[in-house]
Short mmCIF file of C-alpha atoms and ligand atoms in Angstrom, two decimals:
data_model
loop_
_atom_site.label_atom_id
_atom_site.label_comp_id
_atom_site.label_asym_id
_atom_site.label_seq_id
_atom_site.Cartn_x
_atom_site.Cartn_y
_atom_site.Cartn_z
CA MET S 6 148.16 92.04 274.78
CA LEU S 7 144.39 92.50 274.56
CA LYS S 8 143.29 95.86 275.92
CA ALA S 9 139.80 96.35 274.48
CA LEU S 10 136.91 94.58 272.78
CA LEU S 11 135.15 96.74 270.17
CA TRP S 12 131.52 95.72 269.68
CA ASP S 13 129.33 96.00 266.65
CA VAL S 14 125.64 96.36 267.63
CA ASP S 15 123.05 95.10 265.13
CA GLY S 16 123.25 91.34 264.74
CA THR S 17 126.14 91.07 267.22
CA LEU S 18 124.82 92.38 270.54
CA ALA S 19 121.25 91.41 269.64
CA GLU S 20 119.25 90.09 266.68
CA THR S 21 117.88 93.54 266.04
CA GLU S 22 117.43 93.49 262.27
CA ARG S 23 114.56 91.09 261.49
CA ASP S 24 112.36 91.77 264.51
CA GLY S 25 113.55 95.29 265.31
CA HIS S 26 114.64 97.57 262.49
CA ARG S 27 112.64 95.75 259.78
CA VAL S 28 109.41 95.83 261.78
CA ALA S 29 110.03 99.47 262.68
CA PHE S 30 110.61 100.40 259.00
CA ASN S 31 107.29 98.77 258.10
CA ARG S 32 105.50 100.68 260.87
CA ALA S 33 107.09 103.88 259.59
CA PHE S 34 105.85 103.15 256.05
CA ALA S 35 102.32 102.53 257.34
CA THR S 36 102.35 105.67 259.51
CA ALA S 37 103.59 107.85 256.63
CA GLY S 38 101.00 106.35 254.28
CA VAL S 39 103.65 104.81 252.04
CA PRO S 40 102.51 101.51 250.45
CA TRP S 41 105.85 99.70 250.92
CA ARG S 42 106.50 96.67 253.13
CA TRP S 43 109.81 94.87 253.60
CA ASP S 44 109.44 91.15 254.19
CA GLU S 45 112.13 89.09 255.94
CA ALA S 46 113.78 87.84 252.75
CA TYR S 47 113.83 91.19 250.99
CA TYR S 48 115.21 92.89 254.10
CA GLY S 49 118.06 90.37 254.03
CA GLU S 50 118.96 91.61 250.53
CA LEU S 51 118.72 95.23 251.67
CA LEU S 52 121.21 94.56 254.46
CA GLN S 53 123.93 94.64 251.83
CA VAL S 54 123.57 98.40 252.34
CA SER S 55 124.71 99.66 255.75
CA GLY S 56 122.73 102.43 257.39
CA GLY S 57 118.97 102.78 257.61
CA ARG S 58 118.72 106.01 255.58
CA GLU S 59 121.10 104.66 252.94
CA ARG S 60 119.01 101.44 252.82
CA LEU S 61 115.85 103.48 252.19
CA LEU S 62 117.49 105.47 249.40
CA HIS S 63 118.82 102.28 247.84
CA ASP S 64 115.33 100.73 247.90
CA MET S 65 113.82 103.89 246.39
CA SER S 66 116.35 103.76 243.55
CA ARG S 67 114.76 100.44 242.53
CA ARG S 68 111.08 101.43 242.91
CA ALA S 69 108.85 102.87 240.21
CA ASP S 70 106.60 104.45 242.87
CA ALA S 71 109.36 106.40 244.67
CA PRO S 72 109.55 110.19 244.14
CA ASP S 73 111.39 111.13 240.94
CA ALA S 74 113.42 114.03 242.29
CA GLN S 75 116.47 113.13 244.36
CA GLN S 76 115.74 115.98 246.77
CA GLU S 77 112.29 114.55 247.50
CA ARG S 78 113.76 111.09 248.01
CA VAL S 79 116.26 112.44 250.50
CA ALA S 80 113.51 114.27 252.39
CA LEU S 81 111.26 111.20 252.42
CA ALA S 82 114.14 108.99 253.59
CA ALA S 83 114.87 111.41 256.45
CA GLN S 84 111.20 111.44 257.50
CA LEU S 85 110.84 107.64 257.32
CA HIS S 86 114.16 107.09 259.09
CA GLY S 87 113.14 109.36 261.98
CA LEU S 88 109.85 107.51 262.33
CA LYS S 89 111.61 104.15 262.07
CA ASN S 90 114.01 105.00 264.88
CA SER S 91 111.12 106.02 267.18
CA PHE S 92 109.33 102.74 266.47
CA TYR S 93 112.59 100.85 266.98
CA GLU S 94 113.05 102.42 270.41
CA GLU S 95 109.49 101.47 271.27
CA ILE S 96 110.17 97.85 270.30
CA VAL S 97 113.39 97.77 272.34
CA ARG S 98 111.74 99.34 275.39
CA GLY S 99 108.96 96.76 275.09
CA GLY S 100 111.64 94.17 275.94
CA GLU S 101 111.27 92.34 272.62
CA LEU S 102 114.96 92.32 271.69
CA ARG S 103 117.19 90.46 274.08
CA LEU S 104 121.00 90.52 274.12
CA ARG S 105 122.40 87.47 272.34
CA ALA S 106 123.65 84.53 274.38
CA GLY S 107 127.11 85.01 275.85
CA VAL S 108 127.22 88.79 275.37
CA SER S 109 126.58 89.85 278.99
CA GLU S 110 128.99 87.20 280.23
CA LEU S 111 131.73 88.47 277.92
CA PHE S 112 131.07 92.05 279.05
CA ALA S 113 131.50 90.82 282.64
CA ASP S 114 134.76 88.99 281.79
CA CYS S 115 136.16 92.22 280.32
CA LEU S 116 135.11 94.45 283.19
CA GLN S 117 136.61 92.02 285.67
CA ALA S 118 139.88 91.71 283.77
CA GLY S 119 140.25 95.44 283.08
CA VAL S 120 139.85 94.95 279.32
CA ARG S 121 137.99 98.00 278.02
CA LEU S 122 134.66 97.80 276.22
CA ALA S 123 133.75 100.00 273.27
CA ILE S 124 130.92 100.28 270.77
CA ALA S 125 131.82 100.64 267.08
CA THR S 126 128.63 100.68 265.05
CA THR S 127 127.08 102.30 262.01
CA THR S 128 123.67 102.45 263.67
CA SER S 129 122.30 105.68 265.16
CA GLY S 130 123.30 106.58 268.73
CA GLY S 131 119.66 106.64 269.88
CA ASN S 132 119.25 103.00 268.93
CA VAL S 133 122.30 102.02 270.98
CA GLU S 134 121.10 104.13 273.91
CA ALA S 135 117.74 102.34 273.81
CA LEU S 136 119.20 98.84 273.53
CA LEU S 137 121.93 99.11 276.14
CA GLY S 138 119.83 101.29 278.46
CA GLN S 139 117.18 98.60 278.36
CA HIS S 140 119.59 95.77 279.17
CA LEU S 141 122.35 97.33 281.27
CA GLY S 142 120.45 100.17 282.92
CA SER S 143 120.63 103.94 282.47
CA ALA S 144 124.28 104.09 283.61
CA TRP S 145 125.40 101.71 280.85
CA ARG S 146 127.83 104.26 279.36
CA SER S 147 130.01 104.10 282.46
CA GLN S 148 130.94 100.54 281.43
CA PHE S 149 132.19 101.65 278.00
CA ALA S 150 135.45 103.46 277.33
CA ALA S 151 134.21 104.67 273.92
CA VAL S 152 130.86 104.72 272.12
CA LEU S 153 131.09 105.44 268.40
CA CYS S 154 127.93 105.43 266.31
CA ALA S 155 126.65 106.77 262.97
CA GLU S 156 126.76 110.37 264.21
CA GLU S 157 130.52 110.17 264.89
CA ALA S 158 131.30 107.97 261.87
CA PRO S 159 128.97 108.91 259.01
CA ARG S 160 130.92 106.81 256.51
CA LYS S 161 129.27 103.44 257.08
CA LYS S 162 130.91 100.00 257.20
CA PRO S 163 132.67 98.56 255.20
CA ASP S 164 134.36 101.95 255.45
CA PRO S 165 136.79 101.64 258.39
CA GLN S 166 136.03 105.12 259.77
CA VAL S 167 134.28 103.91 262.94
CA TYR S 168 137.19 101.60 263.79
CA GLN S 169 139.77 104.30 263.08
CA LEU S 170 137.92 106.62 265.45
CA ALA S 171 137.66 103.91 268.10
CA LEU S 172 141.41 103.28 268.01
CA ALA S 173 142.12 107.01 268.19
CA GLN S 174 139.75 107.56 271.10
CA LEU S 175 141.05 104.58 273.05
CA GLN S 176 144.64 105.43 272.08
CA LEU S 177 145.30 101.81 271.20
CA ARG S 178 146.99 100.03 268.32
CA PRO S 179 145.10 97.50 266.14
CA GLN S 180 146.91 94.54 267.67
CA GLU S 181 145.74 95.58 271.15
CA VAL S 182 142.04 95.24 270.32
CA VAL S 183 139.63 92.67 268.92
CA ALA S 184 136.39 93.54 267.11
CA MET S 185 133.18 91.56 267.65
CA GLU S 186 131.10 91.41 264.46
CA ASP S 187 128.49 89.38 262.59
CA ALA S 188 128.47 90.69 259.03
CA PRO S 189 130.97 90.84 256.15
CA ALA S 190 130.85 94.65 255.99
CA GLY S 191 131.95 94.83 259.62
CA VAL S 192 134.72 92.29 259.12
CA MET S 193 135.99 94.29 256.14
CA ALA S 194 135.82 97.57 258.05
CA ALA S 195 137.88 96.21 260.94
CA GLY S 196 140.24 94.30 258.65
CA ALA S 197 140.97 97.46 256.68
CA VAL S 198 142.69 98.90 259.76
CA ASP S 199 144.31 95.57 260.74
CA ILE S 200 141.95 94.80 263.60
CA LYS S 201 141.32 91.09 264.18
CA VAL S 202 137.68 90.05 264.36
CA VAL S 203 135.67 87.42 266.20
CA VAL S 204 132.53 86.72 264.16
CA ALA S 205 129.35 85.39 265.75
CA HIS S 206 127.07 84.40 262.86
CA SER S 207 123.62 85.97 262.93
CA TYR S 208 120.20 85.36 261.41
CA TYR S 209 120.99 87.29 258.24
CA PHE S 210 124.67 86.34 258.07
CA PRO S 211 124.62 82.64 258.97
CA ALA S 212 127.55 80.97 257.24
CA PRO S 213 129.75 83.45 255.51
CA ALA S 214 133.28 83.05 254.23
CA TYR S 215 135.32 85.03 256.72
CA GLY S 216 138.84 84.41 255.57
CA ARG S 217 140.24 87.21 257.69
CA ALA S 218 138.47 86.42 260.97
CA LEU S 219 140.38 85.54 264.14
CA ALA S 220 137.58 83.06 264.79
CA SER S 221 134.01 82.54 263.65
CA GLY S 222 131.14 80.49 265.02
CA PRO S 223 127.41 80.37 265.60
CA SER S 224 127.11 81.98 269.03
CA LEU S 225 129.17 83.49 271.83
CA GLY S 226 126.88 81.52 274.13
CA SER S 227 128.33 78.19 273.07
CA GLY S 228 131.79 76.70 272.62
CA ALA S 229 130.52 74.45 269.81
CA GLY S 230 130.97 75.03 266.10
CA TRP S 231 133.81 77.55 266.26
CA GLN S 232 136.62 77.77 263.75
CA PRO S 233 139.35 77.54 265.01
CA ARG S 234 137.94 75.27 267.69
CA ALA S 235 137.25 76.62 271.15
CA ALA S 236 138.66 74.77 274.18
CA VAL S 237 136.92 71.41 274.56
CA SER S 238 135.40 72.35 277.91
CA ALA S 239 134.13 75.76 276.73
CA GLN S 240 130.45 76.36 277.54
CA ARG S 241 130.68 79.81 275.94
CA ILE S 242 133.25 82.11 274.37
CA THR S 243 135.19 83.64 277.22
CA LEU S 244 137.72 86.45 277.22
CA GLU S 245 140.37 83.83 277.91
CA GLN S 246 139.36 82.00 274.73
CA ILE S 247 139.66 85.17 272.65
CA VAL S 248 143.11 85.84 274.09
CA ARG S 249 144.08 82.27 273.19
CA TRP S 250 142.96 82.79 269.58
CA GLN S 251 144.80 86.10 269.49
CA LYS S 252 148.07 84.54 270.73
CA ARG S 253 147.76 81.68 268.28
CA THR S 254 147.44 84.10 265.36
CA ALA S 255 150.32 86.21 266.63
CA GLY S 256 152.41 83.01 266.89
CA GLU S 257 151.51 82.00 263.32
CA ARG S 258 152.46 85.48 262.09
CA ARG S 259 155.87 85.27 263.81
CA ALA S 260 156.48 81.78 262.38
CA SER S 261 155.77 82.80 258.78
C1 XBP M 588 123.74 98.07 261.27
C2 XBP M 588 123.16 98.95 260.28
C3 XBP M 588 122.13 99.87 260.66
C4 XBP M 588 120.79 99.34 261.15
C5 XBP M 588 119.80 100.47 261.17
O1 XBP M 588 124.88 98.65 261.80
O2 XBP M 588 123.55 98.93 259.14
O3 XBP M 588 121.85 100.55 259.50
O4 XBP M 588 120.29 98.34 260.28
O5 XBP M 588 120.26 101.53 261.91
P1 XBP M 588 125.90 97.78 262.73
P2 XBP M 588 120.04 103.04 261.46
O6 XBP M 588 125.88 96.35 262.25
O7 XBP M 588 127.23 98.47 262.50
O8 XBP M 588 125.42 97.93 264.15
O9 XBP M 588 118.67 103.12 260.90
O10 XBP M 588 120.21 103.85 262.70
O11 XBP M 588 121.07 103.35 260.41
#
């Protein structure tokens, strides 16, 4: 019985990384007078590290021109991260980052069917507020039964903390929810607490090996290219389709 969909944010709700966070980091570097720039390819490598502040510290650990003292690095990362998040909000409020295809429709399916929506992300709460406020309006929180971000779950994915908290807050068991993710760290985080995952590939995570996914495919906005296959007539990934995948997996588990 599916009672809630738990949504990752960056890469899943919207393609926020390349044209949002990355651009905002570069603006923060320029504003702070730091001579660093992250191009698209290098940012893809940095995405192995979850969390913007953690990503900055990781990058500094590889740079000869970063401050030597750890304390200074931490302070610089905090300053740059704060600036980055302000620039990110500016980009979002400028309307440059749209929700990915099929996301709004799946939200609507859930609200209509009484399946709860929740956010389970390692990004900062302000970024989620900006993105969903922009697209769903200022009352967006009323549509979500739980909103768990970096502030609530400081241990970033692949640590399962954010999913553990989501289950506790919703008072649901893993088999009653499905997570919506795009990246391996998210799939691992959910899998670590036995939550099944639907993976919509994203710009930076296009064709990964997701052995543990309930289903994976290129876009929630299309029924094509999904593994396992979506219903032949599917124009998009509906709630009904996710329930079908969930039942199929439960059936396989019983049979084995
Ligand atoms: C994505 C992240 C975040 C963002 C930047 O989290 O790892 O770090 O890139 O956000 P998710 P912050 O996929 O769980 O949404 O700078 O706020 O950390």
